mmCIF file of C-alpha atoms and ligand atoms in Angstrom:
data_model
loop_
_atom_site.group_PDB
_atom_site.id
_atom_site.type_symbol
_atom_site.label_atom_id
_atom_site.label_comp_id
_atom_site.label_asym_id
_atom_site.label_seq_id
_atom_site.Cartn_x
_atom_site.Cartn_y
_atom_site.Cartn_z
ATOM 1 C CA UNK A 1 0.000 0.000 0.000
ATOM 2 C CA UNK A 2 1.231 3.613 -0.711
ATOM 3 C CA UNK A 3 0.276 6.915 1.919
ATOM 4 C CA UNK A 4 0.549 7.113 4.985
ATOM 5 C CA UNK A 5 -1.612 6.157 7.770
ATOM 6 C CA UNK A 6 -2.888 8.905 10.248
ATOM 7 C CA UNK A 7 -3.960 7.613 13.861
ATOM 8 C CA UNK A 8 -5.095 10.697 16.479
ATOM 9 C CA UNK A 9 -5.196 9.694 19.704
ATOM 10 C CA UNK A 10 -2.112 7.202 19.429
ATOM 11 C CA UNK A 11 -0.565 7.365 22.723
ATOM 12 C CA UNK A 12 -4.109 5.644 24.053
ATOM 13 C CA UNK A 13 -5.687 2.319 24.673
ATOM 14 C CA UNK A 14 -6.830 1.640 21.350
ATOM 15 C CA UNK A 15 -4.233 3.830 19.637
ATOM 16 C CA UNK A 16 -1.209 1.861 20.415
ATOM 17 C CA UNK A 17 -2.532 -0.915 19.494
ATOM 18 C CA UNK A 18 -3.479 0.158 16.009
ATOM 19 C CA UNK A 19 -0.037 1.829 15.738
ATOM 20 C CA UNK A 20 1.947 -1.010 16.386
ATOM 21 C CA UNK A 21 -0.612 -3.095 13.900
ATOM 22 C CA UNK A 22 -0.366 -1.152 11.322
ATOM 23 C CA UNK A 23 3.953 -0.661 11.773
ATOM 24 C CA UNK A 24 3.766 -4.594 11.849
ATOM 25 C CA UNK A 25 1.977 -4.848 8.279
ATOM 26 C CA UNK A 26 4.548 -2.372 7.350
ATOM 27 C CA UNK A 27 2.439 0.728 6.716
ATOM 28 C CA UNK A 28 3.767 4.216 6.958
ATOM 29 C CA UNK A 29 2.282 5.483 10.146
ATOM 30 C CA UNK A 30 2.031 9.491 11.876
ATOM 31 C CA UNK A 31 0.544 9.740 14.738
ATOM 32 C CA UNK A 32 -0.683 12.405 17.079
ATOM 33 C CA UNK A 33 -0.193 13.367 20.738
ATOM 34 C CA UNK A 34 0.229 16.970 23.253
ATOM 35 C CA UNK A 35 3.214 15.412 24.244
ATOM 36 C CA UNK A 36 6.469 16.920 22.783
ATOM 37 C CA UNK A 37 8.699 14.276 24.403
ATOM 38 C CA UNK A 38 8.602 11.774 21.481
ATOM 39 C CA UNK A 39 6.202 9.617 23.211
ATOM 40 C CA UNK A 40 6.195 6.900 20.549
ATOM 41 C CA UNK A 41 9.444 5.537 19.317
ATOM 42 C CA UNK A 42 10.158 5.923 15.668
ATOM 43 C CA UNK A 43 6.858 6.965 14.631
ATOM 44 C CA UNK A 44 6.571 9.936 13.106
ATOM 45 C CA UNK A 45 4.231 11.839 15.472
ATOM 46 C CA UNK A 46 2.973 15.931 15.288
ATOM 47 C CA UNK A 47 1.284 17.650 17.958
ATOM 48 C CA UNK A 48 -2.418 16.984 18.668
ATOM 49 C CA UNK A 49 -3.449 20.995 17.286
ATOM 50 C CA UNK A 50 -1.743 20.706 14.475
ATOM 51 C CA UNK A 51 -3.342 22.546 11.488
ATOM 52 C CA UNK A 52 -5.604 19.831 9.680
ATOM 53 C CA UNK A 53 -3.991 20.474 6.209
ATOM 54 C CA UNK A 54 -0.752 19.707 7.514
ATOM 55 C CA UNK A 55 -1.757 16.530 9.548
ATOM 56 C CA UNK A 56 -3.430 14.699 6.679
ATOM 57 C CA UNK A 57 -0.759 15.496 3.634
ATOM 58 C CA UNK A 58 -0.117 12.446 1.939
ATOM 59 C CA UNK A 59 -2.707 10.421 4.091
ATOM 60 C CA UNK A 60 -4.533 7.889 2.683
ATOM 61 C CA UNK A 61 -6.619 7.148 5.986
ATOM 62 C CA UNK A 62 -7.226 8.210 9.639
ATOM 63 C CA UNK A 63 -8.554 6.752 12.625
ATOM 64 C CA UNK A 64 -10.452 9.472 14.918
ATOM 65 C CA UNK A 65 -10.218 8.708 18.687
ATOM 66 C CA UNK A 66 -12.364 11.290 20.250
ATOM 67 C CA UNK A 67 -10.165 12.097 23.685
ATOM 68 C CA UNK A 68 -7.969 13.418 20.707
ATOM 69 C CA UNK A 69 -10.563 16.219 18.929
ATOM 70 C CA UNK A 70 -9.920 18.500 22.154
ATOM 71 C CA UNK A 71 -12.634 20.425 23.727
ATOM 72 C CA UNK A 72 -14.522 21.641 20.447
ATOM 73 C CA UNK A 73 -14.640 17.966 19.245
ATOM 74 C CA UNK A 74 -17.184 18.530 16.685
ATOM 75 C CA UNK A 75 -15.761 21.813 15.048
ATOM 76 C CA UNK A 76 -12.221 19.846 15.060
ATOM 77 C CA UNK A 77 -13.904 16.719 13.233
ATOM 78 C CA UNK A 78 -14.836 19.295 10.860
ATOM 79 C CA UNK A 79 -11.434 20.884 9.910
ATOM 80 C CA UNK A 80 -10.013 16.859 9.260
ATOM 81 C CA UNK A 81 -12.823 16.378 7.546
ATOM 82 C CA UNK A 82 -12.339 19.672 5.274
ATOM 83 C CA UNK A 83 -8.243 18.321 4.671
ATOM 84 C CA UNK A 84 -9.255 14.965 4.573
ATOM 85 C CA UNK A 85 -11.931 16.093 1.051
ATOM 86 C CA UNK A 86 -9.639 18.313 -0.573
ATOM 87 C CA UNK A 87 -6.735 16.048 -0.085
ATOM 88 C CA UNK A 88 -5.733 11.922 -0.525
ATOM 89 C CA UNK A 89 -7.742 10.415 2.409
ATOM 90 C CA UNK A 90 -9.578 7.323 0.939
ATOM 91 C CA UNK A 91 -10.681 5.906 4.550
ATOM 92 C CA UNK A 92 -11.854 7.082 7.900
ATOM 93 C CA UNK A 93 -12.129 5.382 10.942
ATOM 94 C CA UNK A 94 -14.733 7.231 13.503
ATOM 95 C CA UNK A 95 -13.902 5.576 16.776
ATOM 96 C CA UNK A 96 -17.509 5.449 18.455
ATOM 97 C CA UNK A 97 -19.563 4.065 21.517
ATOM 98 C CA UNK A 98 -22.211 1.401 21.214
ATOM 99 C CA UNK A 99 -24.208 3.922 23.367
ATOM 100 C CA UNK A 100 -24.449 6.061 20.663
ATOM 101 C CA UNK A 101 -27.514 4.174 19.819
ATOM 102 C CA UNK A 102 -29.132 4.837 23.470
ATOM 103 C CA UNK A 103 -30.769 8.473 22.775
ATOM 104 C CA UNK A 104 -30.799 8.619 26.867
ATOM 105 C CA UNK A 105 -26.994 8.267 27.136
ATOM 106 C CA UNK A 106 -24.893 10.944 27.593
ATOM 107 C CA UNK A 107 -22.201 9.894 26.307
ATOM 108 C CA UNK A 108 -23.549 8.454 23.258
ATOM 109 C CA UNK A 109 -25.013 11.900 22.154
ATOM 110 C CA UNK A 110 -21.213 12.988 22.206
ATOM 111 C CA UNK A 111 -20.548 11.027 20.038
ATOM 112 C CA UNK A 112 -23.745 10.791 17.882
ATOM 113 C CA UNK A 113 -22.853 14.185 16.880
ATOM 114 C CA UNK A 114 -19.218 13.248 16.194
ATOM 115 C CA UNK A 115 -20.949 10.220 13.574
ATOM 116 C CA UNK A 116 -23.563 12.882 12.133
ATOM 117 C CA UNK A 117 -20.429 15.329 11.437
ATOM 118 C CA UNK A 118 -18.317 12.347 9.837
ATOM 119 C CA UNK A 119 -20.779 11.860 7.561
ATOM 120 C CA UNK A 120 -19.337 14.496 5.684
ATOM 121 C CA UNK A 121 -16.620 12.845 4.639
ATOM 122 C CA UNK A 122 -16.471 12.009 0.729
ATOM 123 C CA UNK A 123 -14.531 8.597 1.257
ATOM 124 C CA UNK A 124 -15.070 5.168 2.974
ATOM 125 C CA UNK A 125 -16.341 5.791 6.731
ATOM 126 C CA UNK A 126 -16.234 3.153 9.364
ATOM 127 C CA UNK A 127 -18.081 4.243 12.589
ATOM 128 C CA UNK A 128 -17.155 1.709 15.604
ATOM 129 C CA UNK A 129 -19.494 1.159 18.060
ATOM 130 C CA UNK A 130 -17.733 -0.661 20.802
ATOM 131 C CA UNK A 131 -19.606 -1.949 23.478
ATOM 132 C CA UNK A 132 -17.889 -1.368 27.042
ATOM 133 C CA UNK A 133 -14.536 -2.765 26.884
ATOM 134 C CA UNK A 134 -13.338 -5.830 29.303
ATOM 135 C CA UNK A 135 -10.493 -3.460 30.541
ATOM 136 C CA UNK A 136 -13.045 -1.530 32.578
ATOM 137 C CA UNK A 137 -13.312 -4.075 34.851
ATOM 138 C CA UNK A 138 -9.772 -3.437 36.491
ATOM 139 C CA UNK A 139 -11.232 0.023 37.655
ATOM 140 C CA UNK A 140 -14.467 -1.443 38.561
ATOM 141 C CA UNK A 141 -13.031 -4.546 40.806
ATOM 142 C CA UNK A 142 -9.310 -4.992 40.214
ATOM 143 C CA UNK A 143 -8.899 -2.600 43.952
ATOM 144 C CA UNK A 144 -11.185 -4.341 46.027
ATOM 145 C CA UNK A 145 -10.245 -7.915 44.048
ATOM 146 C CA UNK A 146 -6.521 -7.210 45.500
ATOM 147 C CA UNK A 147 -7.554 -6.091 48.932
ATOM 148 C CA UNK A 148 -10.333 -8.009 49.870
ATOM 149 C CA UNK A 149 -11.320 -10.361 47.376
ATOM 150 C CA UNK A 150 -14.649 -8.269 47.081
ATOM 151 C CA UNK A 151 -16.214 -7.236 43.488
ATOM 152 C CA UNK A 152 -19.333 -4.932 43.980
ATOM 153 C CA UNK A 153 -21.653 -3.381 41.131
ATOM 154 C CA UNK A 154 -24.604 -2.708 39.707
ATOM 155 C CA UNK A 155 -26.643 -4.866 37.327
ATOM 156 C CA UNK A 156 -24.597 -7.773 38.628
ATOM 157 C CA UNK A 157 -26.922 -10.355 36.496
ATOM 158 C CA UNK A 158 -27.374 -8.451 33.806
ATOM 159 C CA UNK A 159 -25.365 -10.502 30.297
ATOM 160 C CA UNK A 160 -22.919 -8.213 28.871
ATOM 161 C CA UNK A 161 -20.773 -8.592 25.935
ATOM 162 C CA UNK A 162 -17.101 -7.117 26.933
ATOM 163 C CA UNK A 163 -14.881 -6.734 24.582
ATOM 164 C CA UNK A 164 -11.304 -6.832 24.112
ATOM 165 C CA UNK A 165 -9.299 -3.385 23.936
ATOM 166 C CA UNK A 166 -7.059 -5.729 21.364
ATOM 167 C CA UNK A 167 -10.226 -6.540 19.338
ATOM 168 C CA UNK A 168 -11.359 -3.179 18.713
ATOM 169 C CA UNK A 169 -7.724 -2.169 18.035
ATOM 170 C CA UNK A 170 -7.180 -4.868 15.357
ATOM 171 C CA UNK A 171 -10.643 -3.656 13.536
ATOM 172 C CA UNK A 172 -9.547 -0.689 13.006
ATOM 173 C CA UNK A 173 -6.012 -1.718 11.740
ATOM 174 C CA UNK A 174 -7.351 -3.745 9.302
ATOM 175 C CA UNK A 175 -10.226 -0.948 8.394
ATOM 176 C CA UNK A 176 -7.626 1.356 8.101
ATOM 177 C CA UNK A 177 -5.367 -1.081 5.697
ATOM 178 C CA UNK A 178 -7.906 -2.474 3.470
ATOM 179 C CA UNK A 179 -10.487 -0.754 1.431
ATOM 180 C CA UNK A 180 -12.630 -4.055 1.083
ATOM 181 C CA UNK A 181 -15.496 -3.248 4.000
ATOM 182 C CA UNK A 182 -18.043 -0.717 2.994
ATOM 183 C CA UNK A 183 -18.914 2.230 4.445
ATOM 184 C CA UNK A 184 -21.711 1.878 7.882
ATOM 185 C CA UNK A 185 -21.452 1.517 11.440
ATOM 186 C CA UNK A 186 -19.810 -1.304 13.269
ATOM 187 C CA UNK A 187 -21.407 -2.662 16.276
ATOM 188 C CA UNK A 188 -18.690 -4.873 17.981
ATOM 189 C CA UNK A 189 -18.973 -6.877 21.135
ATOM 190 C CA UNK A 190 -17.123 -9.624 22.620
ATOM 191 C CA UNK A 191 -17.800 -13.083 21.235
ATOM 192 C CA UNK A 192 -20.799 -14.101 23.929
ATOM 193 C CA UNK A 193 -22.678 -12.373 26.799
ATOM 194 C CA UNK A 194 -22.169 -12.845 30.628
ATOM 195 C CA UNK A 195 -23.203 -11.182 33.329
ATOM 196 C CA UNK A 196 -20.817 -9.306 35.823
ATOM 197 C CA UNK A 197 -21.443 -12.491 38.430
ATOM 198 C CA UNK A 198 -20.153 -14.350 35.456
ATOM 199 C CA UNK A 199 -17.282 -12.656 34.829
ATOM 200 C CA UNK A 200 -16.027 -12.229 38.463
ATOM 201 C CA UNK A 201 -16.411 -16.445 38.626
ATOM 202 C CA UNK A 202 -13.757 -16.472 35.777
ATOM 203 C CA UNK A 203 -11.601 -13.977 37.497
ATOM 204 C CA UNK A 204 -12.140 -16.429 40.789
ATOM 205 C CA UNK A 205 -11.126 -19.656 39.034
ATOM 206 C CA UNK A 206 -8.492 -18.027 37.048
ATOM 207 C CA UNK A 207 -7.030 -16.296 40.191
ATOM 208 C CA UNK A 208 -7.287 -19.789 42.431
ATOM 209 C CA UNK A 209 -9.626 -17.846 45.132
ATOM 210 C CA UNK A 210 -12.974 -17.232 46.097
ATOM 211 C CA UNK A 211 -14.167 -13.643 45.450
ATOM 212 C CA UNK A 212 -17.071 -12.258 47.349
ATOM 213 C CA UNK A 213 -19.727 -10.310 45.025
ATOM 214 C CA UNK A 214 -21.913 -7.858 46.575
ATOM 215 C CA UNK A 215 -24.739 -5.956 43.883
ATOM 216 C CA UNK A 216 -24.885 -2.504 44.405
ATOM 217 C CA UNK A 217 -27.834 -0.249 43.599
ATOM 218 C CA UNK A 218 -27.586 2.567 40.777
ATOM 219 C CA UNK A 219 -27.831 5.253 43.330
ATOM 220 C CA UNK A 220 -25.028 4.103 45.366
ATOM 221 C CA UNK A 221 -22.727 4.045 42.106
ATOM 222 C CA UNK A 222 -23.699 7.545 41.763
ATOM 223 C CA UNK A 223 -22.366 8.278 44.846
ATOM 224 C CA UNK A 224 -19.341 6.573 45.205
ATOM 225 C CA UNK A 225 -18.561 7.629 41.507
ATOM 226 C CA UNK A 226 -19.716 11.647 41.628
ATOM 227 C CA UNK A 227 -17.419 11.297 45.359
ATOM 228 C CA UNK A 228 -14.645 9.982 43.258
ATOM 229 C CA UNK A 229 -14.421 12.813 41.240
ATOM 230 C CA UNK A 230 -16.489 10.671 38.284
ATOM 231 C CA UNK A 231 -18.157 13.547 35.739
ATOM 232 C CA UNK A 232 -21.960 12.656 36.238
ATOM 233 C CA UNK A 233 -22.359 12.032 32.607
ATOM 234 C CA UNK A 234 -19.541 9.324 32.988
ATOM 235 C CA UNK A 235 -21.936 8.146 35.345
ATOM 236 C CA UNK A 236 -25.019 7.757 34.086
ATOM 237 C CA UNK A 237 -23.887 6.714 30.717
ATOM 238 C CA UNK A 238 -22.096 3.784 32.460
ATOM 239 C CA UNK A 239 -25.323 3.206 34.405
ATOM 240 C CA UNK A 240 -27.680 3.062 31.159
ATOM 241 C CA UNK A 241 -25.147 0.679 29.192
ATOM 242 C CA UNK A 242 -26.276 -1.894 31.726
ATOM 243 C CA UNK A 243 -29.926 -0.665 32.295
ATOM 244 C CA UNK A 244 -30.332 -1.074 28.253
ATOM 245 C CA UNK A 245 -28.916 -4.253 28.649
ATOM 246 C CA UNK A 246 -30.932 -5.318 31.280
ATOM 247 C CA UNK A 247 -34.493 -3.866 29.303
ATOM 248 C CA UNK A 248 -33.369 -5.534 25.875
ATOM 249 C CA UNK A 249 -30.695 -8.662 25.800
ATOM 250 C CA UNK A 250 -27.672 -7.723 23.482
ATOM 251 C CA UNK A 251 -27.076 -9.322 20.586
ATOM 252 C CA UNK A 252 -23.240 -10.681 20.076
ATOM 253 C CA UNK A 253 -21.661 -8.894 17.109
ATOM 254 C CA UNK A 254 -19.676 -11.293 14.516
ATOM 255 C CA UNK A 255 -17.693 -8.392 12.762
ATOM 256 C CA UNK A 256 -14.159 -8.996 14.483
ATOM 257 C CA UNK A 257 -14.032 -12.362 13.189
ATOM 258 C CA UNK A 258 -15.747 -10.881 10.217
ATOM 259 C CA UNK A 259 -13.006 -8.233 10.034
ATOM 260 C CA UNK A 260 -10.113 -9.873 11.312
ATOM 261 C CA UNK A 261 -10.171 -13.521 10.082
ATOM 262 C CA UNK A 262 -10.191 -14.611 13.942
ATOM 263 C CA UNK A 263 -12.666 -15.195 16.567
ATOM 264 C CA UNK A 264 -13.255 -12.258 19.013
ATOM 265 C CA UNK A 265 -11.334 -12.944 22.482
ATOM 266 C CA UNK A 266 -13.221 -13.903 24.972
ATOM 267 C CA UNK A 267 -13.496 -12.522 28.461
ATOM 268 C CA UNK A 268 -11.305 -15.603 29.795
ATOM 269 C CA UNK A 269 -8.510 -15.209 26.807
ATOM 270 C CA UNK A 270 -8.736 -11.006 27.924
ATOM 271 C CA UNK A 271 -8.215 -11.735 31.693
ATOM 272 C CA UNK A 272 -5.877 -14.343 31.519
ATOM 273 C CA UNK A 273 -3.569 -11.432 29.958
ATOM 274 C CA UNK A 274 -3.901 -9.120 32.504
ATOM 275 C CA UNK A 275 -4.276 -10.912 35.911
ATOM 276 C CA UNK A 276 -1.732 -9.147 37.711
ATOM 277 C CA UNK A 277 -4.260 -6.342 37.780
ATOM 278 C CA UNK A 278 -6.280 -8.633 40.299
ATOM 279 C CA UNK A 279 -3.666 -9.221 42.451
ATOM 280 C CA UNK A 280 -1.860 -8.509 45.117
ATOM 281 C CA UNK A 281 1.491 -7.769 44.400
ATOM 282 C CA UNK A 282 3.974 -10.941 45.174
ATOM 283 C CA UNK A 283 6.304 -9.348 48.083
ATOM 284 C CA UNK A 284 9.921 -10.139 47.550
ATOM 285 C CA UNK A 285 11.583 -12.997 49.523
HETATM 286 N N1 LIG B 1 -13.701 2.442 27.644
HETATM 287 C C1 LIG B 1 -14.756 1.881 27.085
HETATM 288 O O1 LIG B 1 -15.355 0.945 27.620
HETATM 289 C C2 LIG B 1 -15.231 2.378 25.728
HETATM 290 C C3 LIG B 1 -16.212 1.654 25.049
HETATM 291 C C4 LIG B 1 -16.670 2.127 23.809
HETATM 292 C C5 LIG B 1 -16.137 3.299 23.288
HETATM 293 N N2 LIG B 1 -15.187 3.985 23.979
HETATM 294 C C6 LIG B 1 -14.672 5.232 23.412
HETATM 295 O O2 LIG B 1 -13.304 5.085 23.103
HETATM 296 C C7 LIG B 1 -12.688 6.360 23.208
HETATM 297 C C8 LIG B 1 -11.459 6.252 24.080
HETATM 298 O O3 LIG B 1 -10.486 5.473 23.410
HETATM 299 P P1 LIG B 1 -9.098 5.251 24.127
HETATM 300 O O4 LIG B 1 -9.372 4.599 25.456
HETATM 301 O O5 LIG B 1 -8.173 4.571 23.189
HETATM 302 O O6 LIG B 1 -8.656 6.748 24.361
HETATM 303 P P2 LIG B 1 -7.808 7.312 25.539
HETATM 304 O O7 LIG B 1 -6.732 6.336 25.877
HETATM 305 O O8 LIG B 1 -8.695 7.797 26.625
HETATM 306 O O9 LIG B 1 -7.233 8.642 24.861
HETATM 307 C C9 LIG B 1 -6.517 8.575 23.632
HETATM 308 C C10 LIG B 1 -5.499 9.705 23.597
HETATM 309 O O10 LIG B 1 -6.178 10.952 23.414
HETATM 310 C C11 LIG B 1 -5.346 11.985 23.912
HETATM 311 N N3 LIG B 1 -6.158 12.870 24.741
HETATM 312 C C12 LIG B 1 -6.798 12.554 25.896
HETATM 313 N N4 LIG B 1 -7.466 13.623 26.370
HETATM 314 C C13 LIG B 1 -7.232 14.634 25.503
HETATM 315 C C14 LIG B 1 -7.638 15.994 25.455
HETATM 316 N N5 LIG B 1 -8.418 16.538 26.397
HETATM 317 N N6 LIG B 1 -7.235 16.751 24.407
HETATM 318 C C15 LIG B 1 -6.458 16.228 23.439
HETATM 319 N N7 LIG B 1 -6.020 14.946 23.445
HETATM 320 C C16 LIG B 1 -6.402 14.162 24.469
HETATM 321 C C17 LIG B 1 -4.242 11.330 24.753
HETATM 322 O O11 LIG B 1 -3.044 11.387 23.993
HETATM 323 P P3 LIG B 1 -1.816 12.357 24.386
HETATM 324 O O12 LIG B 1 -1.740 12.381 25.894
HETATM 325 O O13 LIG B 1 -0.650 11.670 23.749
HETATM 326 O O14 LIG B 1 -2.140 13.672 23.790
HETATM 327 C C18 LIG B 1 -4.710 9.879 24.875
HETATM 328 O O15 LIG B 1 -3.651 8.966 24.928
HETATM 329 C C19 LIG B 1 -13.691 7.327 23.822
HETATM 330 O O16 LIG B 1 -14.220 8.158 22.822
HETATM 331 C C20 LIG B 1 -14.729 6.381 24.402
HETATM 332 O O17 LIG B 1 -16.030 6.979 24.449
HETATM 333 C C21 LIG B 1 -14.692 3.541 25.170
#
């Protein structure tokens, strides 16, 4: 392939991932960040403000992480967007939020106007719609996991379909590389539902211990979250991913294996990698 590959938001969760992806399948890759200390090793990377124009020269697509747009999101979606039409940009990439389908959530009307603005892009757009990733569950229960083998929230039956920061990552590598898929939104999920209870048994078995769960009401998540310094429309956004789950059973999404040629991890294969987060340091003898 010839042009270069722009990823915003690269220093993040899903943007290392698709840097190191796309440097793998040997793609030319420039990446964005504040940072000015050369935060990614040989990649070429500009700052995050960067005039548009400049950002995309030569680009032949871009994944757009949100964190990344600033504080006038929209209005900076727009000046890409601008670059990306009068310039080589076949592809975009609109990282998203399964709640973007929930009018009610806050955080999906963020980004619903983020998808409505994309649409003015002239080439291929692929709008991800991530449900909420596995790795949330090391803020949720990784502290109380390593101190008192306690996991408490809300919704604890509820099925949910977590999915793999590494899934969504590889989608949009191979989005970003290929020009087969057409343009539409992306719902992706992990490869089966379980509920919370369900996923704190595999933690359990995994980790050789019993863990405690304790179900939490709504409120008291507000609570502890707004007391936590948690923006309220974090909140309640996390609150009505499970509540819609809970009214309406998710469906599990086949596009990573679609996408990727391989199945979608599941919650087991995700934890197994990052157990240490459960655990209690091991004190040197
Ligand atoms: N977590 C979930 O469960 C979940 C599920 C579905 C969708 N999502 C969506 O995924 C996106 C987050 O992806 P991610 O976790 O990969 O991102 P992230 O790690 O939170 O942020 C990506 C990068 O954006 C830059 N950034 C952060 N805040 C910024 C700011 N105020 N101004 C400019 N740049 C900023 C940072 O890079 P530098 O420090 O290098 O500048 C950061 O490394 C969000 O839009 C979220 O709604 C998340």
């Amino acid at each position: 392939m010839t042009g270069t590959i722009l990823v915003t938001g690269a220093t993040g969760t899903i943007g290392r991932r698709v840097v190191e992806q796309l440097t793998r399948a040997g793609a030319p890759v420039r990446a964005t960040s504040r940072s000015t200390s050369n935060p990614l090793a040989g990649i070429e990377t500009k700052l995050t403000g960067t005039r548009a124009d400049d950002l995309l020269a030569g680009c032949v697509a871009v994944l757009v992480v949100a964190p990344a747009l600033g504080t006038a999101p929209a209005e900076r979606l727009r000046e890409l967007l601008g670059a990306a039409n009068a310039g080589t940009v076949q592809r975009l990439v609109l990282l998203s939020t399964a709640s973007a389908s929930d009018p009610m959530s806050p955080t999906g009307s963020h980004h619903r106007v983020l998808e409505e603005t994309a649409a003015e892009f002239a080439g291929a757009l692929h709008i991800l719609r991530p449900v909420p990733l596995a790795l949330n569950t090391i803020h949720w229960w990784g502290p109380t996991i390593r101190v008192a083998g306690l996991a408490e929230g809300p919704y604890i039956d509820v099925p949910m379909a977590p999915i793999d920061e590494v899934d969504v990552a590889d989608v949009a590598a191979r989005l970003l590389l290929s020009g087969d898929e057409p343009s539409g939104v992306i719902d992706l999920t992990g490869p089966h539902t379980l509920s919370s209870r369900a996923q704190i048994d595999v933690l359990a078995r995994l980790l050789g211990t019993h863990i405690a769960v304790r179900e939490i009401a709504p409120d008291e998540v507000r609570n502890r979250l707004g007391a936590a310094g948690v923006p309220a429309a974090a909140v309640e956004s996390l609150l009505r991913s499970f509540h819609v789950a809970a009214e309406r059973p998710l469906t599990v999404s086949g596009a990573v294996e679609r996408i990727t040629g391989r199945p979608a991890h599941t919650y087991e294969q995700w934890a197994e990698r990052h157990l240490d987060a459960f655990q209690w340091p091991m004190m040197e003898a």
